[in-house]
XYZ file of C-alpha atoms in Angstrom:
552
model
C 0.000 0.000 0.000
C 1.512 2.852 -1.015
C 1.443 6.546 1.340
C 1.944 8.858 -1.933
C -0.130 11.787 -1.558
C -1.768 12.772 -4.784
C -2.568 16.186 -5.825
C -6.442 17.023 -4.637
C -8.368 19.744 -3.613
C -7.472 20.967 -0.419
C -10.406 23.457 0.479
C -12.332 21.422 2.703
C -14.390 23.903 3.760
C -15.602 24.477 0.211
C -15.933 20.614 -0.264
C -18.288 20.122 2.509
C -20.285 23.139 1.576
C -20.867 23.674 5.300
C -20.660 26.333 7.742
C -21.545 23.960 10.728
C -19.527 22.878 13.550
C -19.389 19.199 14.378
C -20.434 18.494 17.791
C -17.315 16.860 20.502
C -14.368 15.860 20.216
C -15.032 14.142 16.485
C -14.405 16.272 14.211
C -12.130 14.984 11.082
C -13.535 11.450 9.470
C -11.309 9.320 6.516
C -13.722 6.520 4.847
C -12.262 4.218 3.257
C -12.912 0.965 0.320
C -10.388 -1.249 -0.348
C -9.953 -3.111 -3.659
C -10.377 -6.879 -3.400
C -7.370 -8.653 -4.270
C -8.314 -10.880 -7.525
C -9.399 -9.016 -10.385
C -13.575 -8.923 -10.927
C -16.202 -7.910 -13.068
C -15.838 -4.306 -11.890
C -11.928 -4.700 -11.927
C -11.685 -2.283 -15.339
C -14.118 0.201 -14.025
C -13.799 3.425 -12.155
C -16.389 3.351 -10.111
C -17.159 5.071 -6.480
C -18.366 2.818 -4.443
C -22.021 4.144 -3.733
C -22.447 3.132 0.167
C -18.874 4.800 1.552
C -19.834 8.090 -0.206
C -23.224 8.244 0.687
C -22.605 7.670 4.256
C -19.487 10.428 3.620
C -21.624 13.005 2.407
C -24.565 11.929 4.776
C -21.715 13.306 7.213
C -20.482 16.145 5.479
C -24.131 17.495 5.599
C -23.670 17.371 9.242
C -20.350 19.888 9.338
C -18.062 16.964 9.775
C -14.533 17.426 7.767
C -14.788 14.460 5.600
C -12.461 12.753 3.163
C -12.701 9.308 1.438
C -10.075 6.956 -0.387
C -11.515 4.364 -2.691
C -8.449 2.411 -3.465
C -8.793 2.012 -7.020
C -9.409 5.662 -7.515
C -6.421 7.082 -5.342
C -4.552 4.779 -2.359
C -4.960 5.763 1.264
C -2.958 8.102 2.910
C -1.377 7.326 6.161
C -0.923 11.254 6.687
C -4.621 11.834 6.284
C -5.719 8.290 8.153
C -3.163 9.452 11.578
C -4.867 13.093 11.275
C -8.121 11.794 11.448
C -10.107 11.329 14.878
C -12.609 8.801 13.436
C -11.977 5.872 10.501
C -14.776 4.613 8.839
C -14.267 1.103 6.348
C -16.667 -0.790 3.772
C -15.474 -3.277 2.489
C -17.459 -6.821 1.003
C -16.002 -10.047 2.108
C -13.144 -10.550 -1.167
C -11.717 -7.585 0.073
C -12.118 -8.064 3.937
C -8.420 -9.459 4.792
C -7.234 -6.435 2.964
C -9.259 -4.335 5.254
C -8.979 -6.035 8.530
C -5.233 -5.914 7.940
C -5.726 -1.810 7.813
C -8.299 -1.388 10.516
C -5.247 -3.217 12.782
C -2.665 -1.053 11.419
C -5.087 1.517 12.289
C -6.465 1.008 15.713
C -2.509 -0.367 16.746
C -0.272 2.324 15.396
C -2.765 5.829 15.185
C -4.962 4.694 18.062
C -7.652 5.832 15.963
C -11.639 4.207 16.101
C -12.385 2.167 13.285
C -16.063 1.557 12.091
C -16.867 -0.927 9.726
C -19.599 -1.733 7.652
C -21.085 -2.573 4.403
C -22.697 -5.692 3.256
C -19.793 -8.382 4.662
C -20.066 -6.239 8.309
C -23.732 -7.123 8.378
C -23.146 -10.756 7.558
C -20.132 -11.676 9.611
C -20.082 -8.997 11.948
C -18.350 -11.037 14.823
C -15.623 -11.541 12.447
C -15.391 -7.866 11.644
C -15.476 -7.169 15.662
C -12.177 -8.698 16.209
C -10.734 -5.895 13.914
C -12.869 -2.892 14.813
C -14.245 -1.054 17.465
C -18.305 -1.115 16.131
C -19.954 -2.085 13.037
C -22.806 -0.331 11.417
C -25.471 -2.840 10.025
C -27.508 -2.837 6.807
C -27.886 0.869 5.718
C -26.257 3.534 7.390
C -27.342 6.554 6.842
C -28.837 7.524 10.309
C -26.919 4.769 12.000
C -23.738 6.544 11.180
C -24.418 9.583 12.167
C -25.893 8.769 15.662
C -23.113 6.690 16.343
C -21.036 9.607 15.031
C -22.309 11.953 17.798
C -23.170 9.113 20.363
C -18.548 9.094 20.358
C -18.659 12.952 20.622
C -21.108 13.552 23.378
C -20.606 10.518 25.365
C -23.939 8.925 24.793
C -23.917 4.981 25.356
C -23.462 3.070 22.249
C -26.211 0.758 23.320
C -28.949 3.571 22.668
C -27.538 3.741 18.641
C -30.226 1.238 17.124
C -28.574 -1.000 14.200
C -24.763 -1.334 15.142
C -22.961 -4.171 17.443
C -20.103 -4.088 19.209
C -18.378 -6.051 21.432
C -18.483 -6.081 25.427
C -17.136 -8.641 27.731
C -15.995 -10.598 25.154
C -19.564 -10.532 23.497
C -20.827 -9.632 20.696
C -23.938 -6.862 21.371
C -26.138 -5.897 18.563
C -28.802 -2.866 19.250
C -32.402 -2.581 18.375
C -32.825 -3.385 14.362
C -33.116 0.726 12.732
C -35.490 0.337 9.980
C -33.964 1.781 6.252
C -35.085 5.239 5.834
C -38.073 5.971 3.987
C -36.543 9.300 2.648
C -33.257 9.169 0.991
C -32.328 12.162 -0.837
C -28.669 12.561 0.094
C -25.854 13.526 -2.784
C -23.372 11.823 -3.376
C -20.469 14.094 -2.867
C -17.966 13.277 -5.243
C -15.253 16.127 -4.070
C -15.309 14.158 -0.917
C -13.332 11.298 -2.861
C -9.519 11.352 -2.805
C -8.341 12.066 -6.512
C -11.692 11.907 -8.285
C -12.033 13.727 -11.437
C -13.245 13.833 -14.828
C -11.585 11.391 -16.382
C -10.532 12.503 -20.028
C -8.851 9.821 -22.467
C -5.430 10.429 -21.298
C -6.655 9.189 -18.021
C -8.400 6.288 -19.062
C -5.720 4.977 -21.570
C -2.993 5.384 -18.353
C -5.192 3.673 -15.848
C -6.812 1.443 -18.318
C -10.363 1.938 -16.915
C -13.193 3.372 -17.870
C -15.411 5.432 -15.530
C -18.804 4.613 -14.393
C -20.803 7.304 -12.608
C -22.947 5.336 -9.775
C -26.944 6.556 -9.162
C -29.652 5.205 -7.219
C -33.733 6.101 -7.385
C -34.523 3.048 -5.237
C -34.099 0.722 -2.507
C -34.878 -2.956 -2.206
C -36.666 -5.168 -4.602
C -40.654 -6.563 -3.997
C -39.333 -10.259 -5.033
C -37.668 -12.302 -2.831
C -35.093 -14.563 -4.515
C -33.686 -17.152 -2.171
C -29.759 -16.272 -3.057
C -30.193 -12.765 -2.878
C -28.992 -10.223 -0.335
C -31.198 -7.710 -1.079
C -33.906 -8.825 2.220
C -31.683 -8.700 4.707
C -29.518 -5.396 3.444
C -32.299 -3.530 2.623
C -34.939 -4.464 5.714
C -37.473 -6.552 2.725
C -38.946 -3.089 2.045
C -38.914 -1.748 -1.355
C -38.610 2.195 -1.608
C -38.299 4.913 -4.347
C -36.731 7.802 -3.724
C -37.982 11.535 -4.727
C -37.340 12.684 -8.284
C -36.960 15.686 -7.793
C -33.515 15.239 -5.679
C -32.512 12.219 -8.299
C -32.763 14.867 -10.645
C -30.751 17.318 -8.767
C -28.456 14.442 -8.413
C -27.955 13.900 -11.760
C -27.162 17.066 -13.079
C -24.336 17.287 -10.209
C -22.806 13.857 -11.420
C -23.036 14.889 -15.466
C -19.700 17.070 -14.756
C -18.025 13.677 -14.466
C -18.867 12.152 -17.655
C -22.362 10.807 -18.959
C -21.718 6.886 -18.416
C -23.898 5.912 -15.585
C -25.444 3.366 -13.508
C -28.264 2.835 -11.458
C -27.297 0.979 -8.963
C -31.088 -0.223 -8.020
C -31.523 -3.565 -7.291
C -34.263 -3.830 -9.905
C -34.727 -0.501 -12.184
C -38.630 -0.309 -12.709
C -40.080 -2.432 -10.480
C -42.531 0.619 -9.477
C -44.231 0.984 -13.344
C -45.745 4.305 -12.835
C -42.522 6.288 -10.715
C -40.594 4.974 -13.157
C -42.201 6.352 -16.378
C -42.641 9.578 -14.865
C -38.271 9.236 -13.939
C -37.649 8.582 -17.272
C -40.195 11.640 -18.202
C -38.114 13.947 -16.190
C -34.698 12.638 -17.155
C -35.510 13.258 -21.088
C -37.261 16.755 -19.648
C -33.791 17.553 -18.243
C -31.693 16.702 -21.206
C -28.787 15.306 -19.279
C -27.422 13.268 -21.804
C -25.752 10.405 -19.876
C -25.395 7.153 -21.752
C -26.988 4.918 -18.245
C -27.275 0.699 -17.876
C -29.587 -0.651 -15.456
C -30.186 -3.431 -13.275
C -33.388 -5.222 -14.152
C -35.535 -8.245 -14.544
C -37.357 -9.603 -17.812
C -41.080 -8.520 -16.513
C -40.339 -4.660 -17.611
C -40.258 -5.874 -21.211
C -43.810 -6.364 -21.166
C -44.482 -2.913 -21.209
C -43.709 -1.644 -24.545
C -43.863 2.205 -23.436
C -41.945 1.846 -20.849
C -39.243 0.413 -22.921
C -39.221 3.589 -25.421
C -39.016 5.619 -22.942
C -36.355 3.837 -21.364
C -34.501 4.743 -24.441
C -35.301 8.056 -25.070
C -34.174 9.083 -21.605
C -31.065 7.470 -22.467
C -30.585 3.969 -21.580
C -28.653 1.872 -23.734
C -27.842 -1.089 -21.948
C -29.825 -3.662 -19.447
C -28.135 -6.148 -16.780
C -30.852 -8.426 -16.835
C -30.843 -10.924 -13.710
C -31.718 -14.300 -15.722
C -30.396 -16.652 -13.110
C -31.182 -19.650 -14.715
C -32.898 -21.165 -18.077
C -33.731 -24.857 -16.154
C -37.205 -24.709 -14.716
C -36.480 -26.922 -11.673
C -33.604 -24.712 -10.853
C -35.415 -21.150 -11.246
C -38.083 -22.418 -9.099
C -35.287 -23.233 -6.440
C -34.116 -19.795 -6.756
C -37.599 -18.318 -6.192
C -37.075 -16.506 -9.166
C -40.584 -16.637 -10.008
C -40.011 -15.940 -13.799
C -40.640 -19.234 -17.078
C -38.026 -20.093 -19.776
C -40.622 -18.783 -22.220
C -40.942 -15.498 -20.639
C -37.291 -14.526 -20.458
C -36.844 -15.672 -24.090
C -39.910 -13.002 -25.177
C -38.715 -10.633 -22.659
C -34.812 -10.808 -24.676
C -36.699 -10.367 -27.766
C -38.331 -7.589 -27.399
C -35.101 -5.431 -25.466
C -33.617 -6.421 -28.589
C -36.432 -4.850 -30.657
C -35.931 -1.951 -28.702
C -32.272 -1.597 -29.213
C -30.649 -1.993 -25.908
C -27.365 -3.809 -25.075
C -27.904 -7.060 -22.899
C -25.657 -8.722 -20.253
C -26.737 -11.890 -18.806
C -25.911 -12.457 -15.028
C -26.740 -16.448 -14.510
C -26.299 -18.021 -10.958
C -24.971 -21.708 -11.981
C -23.612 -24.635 -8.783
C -27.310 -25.219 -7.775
C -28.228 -28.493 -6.368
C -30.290 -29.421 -9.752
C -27.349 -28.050 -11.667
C -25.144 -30.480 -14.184
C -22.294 -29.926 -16.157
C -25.090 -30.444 -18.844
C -27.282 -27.695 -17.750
C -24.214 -25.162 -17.539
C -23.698 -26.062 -21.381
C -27.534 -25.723 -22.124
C -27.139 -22.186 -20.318
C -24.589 -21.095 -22.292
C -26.248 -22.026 -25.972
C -29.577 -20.324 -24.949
C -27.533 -17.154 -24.112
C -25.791 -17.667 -27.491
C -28.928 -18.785 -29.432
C -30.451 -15.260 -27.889
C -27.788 -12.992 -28.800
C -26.887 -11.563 -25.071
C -23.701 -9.619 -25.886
C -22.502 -10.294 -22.202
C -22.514 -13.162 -20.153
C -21.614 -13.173 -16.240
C -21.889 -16.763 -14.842
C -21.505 -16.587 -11.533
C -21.203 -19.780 -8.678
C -23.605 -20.184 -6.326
C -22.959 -18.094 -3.348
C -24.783 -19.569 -0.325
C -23.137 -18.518 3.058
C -24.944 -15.546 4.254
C -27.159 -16.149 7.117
C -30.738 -15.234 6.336
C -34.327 -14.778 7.738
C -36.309 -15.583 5.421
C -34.049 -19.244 5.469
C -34.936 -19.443 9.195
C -31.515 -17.997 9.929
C -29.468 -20.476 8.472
C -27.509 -20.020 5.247
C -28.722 -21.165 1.477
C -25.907 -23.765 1.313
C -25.351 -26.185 4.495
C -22.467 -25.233 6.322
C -21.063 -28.735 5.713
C -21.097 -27.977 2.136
C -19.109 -24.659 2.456
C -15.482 -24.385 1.043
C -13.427 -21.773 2.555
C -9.957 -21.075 1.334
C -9.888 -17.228 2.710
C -11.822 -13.881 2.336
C -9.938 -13.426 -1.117
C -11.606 -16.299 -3.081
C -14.928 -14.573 -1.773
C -15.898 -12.317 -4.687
C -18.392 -14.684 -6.824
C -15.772 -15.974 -9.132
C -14.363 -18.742 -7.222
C -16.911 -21.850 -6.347
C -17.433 -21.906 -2.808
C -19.123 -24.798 -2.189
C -19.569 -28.736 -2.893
C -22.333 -28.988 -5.172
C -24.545 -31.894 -5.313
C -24.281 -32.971 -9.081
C -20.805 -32.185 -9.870
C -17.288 -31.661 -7.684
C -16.025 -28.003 -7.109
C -13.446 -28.206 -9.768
C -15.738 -28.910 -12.153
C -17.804 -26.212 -11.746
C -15.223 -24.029 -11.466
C -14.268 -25.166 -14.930
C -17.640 -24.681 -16.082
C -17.630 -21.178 -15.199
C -14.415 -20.595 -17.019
C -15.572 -22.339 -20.172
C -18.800 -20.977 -20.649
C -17.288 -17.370 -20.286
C -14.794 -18.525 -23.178
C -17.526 -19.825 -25.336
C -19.522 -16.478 -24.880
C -16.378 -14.656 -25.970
C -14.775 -17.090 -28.565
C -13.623 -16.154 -32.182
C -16.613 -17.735 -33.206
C -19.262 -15.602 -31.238
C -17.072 -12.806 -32.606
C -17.596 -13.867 -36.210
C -21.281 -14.609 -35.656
C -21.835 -11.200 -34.392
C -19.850 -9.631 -37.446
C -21.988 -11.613 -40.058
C -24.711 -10.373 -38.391
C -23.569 -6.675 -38.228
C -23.975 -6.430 -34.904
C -21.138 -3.738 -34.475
C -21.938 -3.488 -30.794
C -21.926 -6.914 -30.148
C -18.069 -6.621 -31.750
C -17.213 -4.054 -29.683
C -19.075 -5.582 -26.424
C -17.876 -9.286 -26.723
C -14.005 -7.298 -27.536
C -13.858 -4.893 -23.827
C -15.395 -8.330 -21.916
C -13.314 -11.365 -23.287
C -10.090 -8.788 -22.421
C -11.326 -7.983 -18.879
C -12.151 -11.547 -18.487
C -8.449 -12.571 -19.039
C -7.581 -11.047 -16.090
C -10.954 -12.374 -13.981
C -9.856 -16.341 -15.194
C -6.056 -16.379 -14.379
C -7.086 -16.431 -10.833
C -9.485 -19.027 -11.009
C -7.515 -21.497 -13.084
C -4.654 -21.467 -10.402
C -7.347 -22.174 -7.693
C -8.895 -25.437 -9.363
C -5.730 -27.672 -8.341
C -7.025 -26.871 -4.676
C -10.206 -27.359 -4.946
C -9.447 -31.047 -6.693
C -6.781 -31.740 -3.533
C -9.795 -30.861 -1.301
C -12.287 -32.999 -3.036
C -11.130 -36.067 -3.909
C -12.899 -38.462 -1.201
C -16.204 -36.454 -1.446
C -17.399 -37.454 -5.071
C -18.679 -41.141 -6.405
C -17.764 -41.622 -10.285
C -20.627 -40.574 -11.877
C -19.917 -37.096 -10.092
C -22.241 -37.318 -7.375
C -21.451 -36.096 -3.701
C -21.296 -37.840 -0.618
C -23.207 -35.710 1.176
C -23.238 -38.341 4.828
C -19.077 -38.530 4.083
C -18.491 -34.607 3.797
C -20.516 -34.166 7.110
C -18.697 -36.687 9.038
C -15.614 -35.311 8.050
C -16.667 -31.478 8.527
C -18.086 -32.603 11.978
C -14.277 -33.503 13.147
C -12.428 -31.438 10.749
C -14.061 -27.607 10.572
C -11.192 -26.061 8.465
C -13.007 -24.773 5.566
C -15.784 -24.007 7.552
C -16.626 -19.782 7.157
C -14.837 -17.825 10.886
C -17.529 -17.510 12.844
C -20.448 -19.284 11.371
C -22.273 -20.526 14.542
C -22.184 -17.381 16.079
C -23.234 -15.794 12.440
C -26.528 -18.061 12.904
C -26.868 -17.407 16.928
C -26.256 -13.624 15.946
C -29.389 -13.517 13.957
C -31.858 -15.574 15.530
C -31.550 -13.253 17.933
C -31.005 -10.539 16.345
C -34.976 -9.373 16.751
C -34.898 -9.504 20.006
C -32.445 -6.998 20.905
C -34.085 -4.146 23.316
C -34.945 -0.933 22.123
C -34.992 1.036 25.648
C -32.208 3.484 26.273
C -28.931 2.151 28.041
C -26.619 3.569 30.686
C -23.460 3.942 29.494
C -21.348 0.478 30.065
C -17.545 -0.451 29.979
C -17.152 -0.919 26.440
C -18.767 2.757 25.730
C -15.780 4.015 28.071
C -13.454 1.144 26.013
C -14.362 2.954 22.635
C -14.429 6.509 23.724
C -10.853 6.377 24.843
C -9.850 6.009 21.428
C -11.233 9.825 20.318
């Protein structure tokens, strides 16, 4: 990790846009996101990572002298992080060694508080505990700033609803906080470390291309049984007011004009959305924007032209699966013959497609990965993510217990944790296999054949699609080939010959030998069963309140 200071802005007063004083003793805050050691499917972007700047800004608003470092954009800097009276950290769990590693470095050597959260803080937030001093849970824009002035005035920690902490040795979570219903906040950009406009020069020296983050809604009103969404986002779906998305939006389009919503599923409320998209072609903005989606907004034919006249080009449509037995496992409550419509008719309508597909599902086979890959071929998606099953978050609406038995887990470390790299023992196929699977079908997608199909066809932007992908993949697969040999070392008494685990074997042998089991996965489970019944009263002030203050 480099200390290099890079040439920013350095009127802070003019970058919070605040004349307020920050109450106590807190008064300077460094956020941070670190960059996950193997190379992913964002690994070419530059992209601020929407949760540390919201919360940043959130912050800002409230007169504190903010500054963030997202890695990729511009490395921390140990003169700013020993300055600072407060150190906040998001990270997701490929990039949580990374992190923990700082947050010691931190806490050890600046005796400086360190707050995590994020989505892996909310998951495995005992694990985070032993490198921080609290963790903020699920979304954090209140949480973060009551826990900001709960340090600064003295207030117990145990009166700051969704955040846990440890005392006696224990892990203590605080009443659940509800997501808010209003969330208009900015993201503040001048916040970030570095950020810019990024001209050519910029892109052709750091060999990324930026990606401008925006968000008009919260949650999703389906439940998937693999998805995070639930549990992150409190299972309540929420849109956010246009009028401050608009304001929004005409702040970002100094940047650059490609952007993301970073909504779990863009239009899932018909009617907002139409009058959005109204609004955005009102405004004339001119961004070039991709979505997240699902095939049901296809069957509105208006919607879809005005989807493009407000100026989205491109669709990341969560497809999951083409097998019926395994779609219904997912919950995905969506037919074969209703995505295949639903692709026709975004094609009518001119937008770019990538594919996300989960594949490792119990009613997977090597077969059905194949048959996955020729319908996304046959239905000329551009882009093709095929992802493992991940299984190991702890969830409600699973009775608290994880998608995947913990028996079936496969833990190598926090790195191999960023979707790429199989993670469990499947039931019709050994890890390896899968893990080949994934890297085949992503070569197939991207092969010189696909390439000459899509130039028969004239599909320029197929060319050009299939031609930025198969190059970032390169990167993505050189990781996951070198982890295969592990995976067969690991598996080789677990399998029969046709392929087929041994389920009673691979318990017996995780019951006496635990060592790919996930840190802290019992007390992930007891954590959340639990979790609802934390008290909601006001506390007195306890030891580890006096532990954690002693810090600012």
């Amino acid at each position: 990790m480099t200390e290099s200071r890079l040439p920013v802005e350095t009127d802070r007063t003019a970058r919070n846009q605040t004349g307020a004083r920050p109450p106590g003793k807190i008064r300077k805050i460094v956020g941070i996101q670190l960059s996950a050691p193997y190379p992913d499917i964002c690994y070419k972007l530059v992209m601020p990572d929407y949760g540390i700047c919201i919360i940043g800004s959130v912050l800002a608003e409230r007169g504190y002298d903010v500054e963030i470092f997202i890695e990729h954009v511009s490395p921390p800097d140990w003169n700013a992080i020993s300055g600072a009276d407060l150190v906040l950290m998001s990270t997701f769990s490929a990039a949580a060694r990374r992190t923990y590693e700082m947050a010691d470095r931190v806490r050890r050597d600046c005796k400086i508080p360190v707050v995590l959260g994020g989505t892996h803080a909310t998951y495995f937030t005992a694990d985070c505990l032993q490198h921080c001093d609290a963790v903020v849970l699920r979304e954090g824009d209140e949480t973060a700033v009551e826990l900001v002035e709960a340090l600064s005035t003295g207030a117990p920690l145990a009166a700051v609803a969704g955040i846990a902490y440890r005392e006696n040795g224990q892990v203590r979570r605080t009443a659940e906080r509800t997501g808010p219903a209003v969330f208009d906040t900015i993201q503040n950009y001048r916040l970030i470390r570095g950020f810019r406009r990024f001209r050519w020069h910029h892109i052709l020296r750091r060999k990324r291309v930026p990606l401008l983050t925006a968000q008009s809604s919260r949650g999703c009103p389906f439940h998937c049984r693999f998805c995070i969404v639930d549990t992150m986002f409190g299972g309540r779906y929420r849109t956010r007011r246009i009028d401050s998305l608009l304001q929004d939006l005409a702040d970002k389009r100094r940047y650059g004009k490609a952007l993301l919503f970073v909504d779990n599923y863009f239009g899932a409320d018909i009617a907002y959305t139409k009058e959005l998209l109204r609004r955005i072609i009102e405004a004339k903005l001119g961004f070039d924007i991709i979505v997240l989606c699902r095939v049901e907004i296809a069957e509105d034919p208006d919607l879809m032209t005005l989807m493009r006249r407000a100026g989205i080009s491109a669709l990341y449509v969560g497809i999951e699966s083409i097998q019926p037995e395994t779609l219904k496992t997912y919950a995905k409550r969506q037919s074969v013959e209703r995505i295949r419509s639903s692709l026709d008719a975004f094609h009518r309508h001119g937008f770019r497609l990538s594919g996300s597909f989960v594949v490792g599902a119990d009613t997977d086979t090597p077969a059905t990965i194949d048959a996955t890959v020729d319908f996304a071929l046959e239905n000329g998606i551009e882009v093709c993510y095929f992802f493992p099953l991940w299984g190991h978050y702890v969830e409600k609406k699973l009775g608290n217990r994880p998608l995947i038995p913990r028996h079936r887990a496969i833990f190598k470390g926090w790195d191999y944790c960023d979707g790429n790299f199989v993670t469990h023992f499947p039931l019709q196929m050994p890890p390896s296999v899968l893990q080949q699977a994934v890297i085949d079908a992503h070569r197939r997608v991207y092969a010189p054949s696909a390439f000459l199909e899509a130039v028969r066809k004239k599909n320029w932007t197929a060319v050009k699609e299939k031609a930025a992908n198969r190059y970032a993949w390169g990167f993505i697969e050189k990781g996951l080939a070198q982890y295969i040999p592990w995976l067969q070392e690991i598996e080789v008494d677990f399998y029969d010959d046709r392929g087929q685990l041994l389920e009673e074997r691979l318990q017996q042998h995780m019951g006496t030998n635990g060592s790919w089991t996930f840190p802290n996965a019992d007390m992930a489970e007891e954590e959340n069963r639990h979790a609802a019944e934390a008290e909601t009263e006001a506390f007195p002030a306890t030891a580890a309140d006096a532990a954690f203050r002693c810090r600012v």
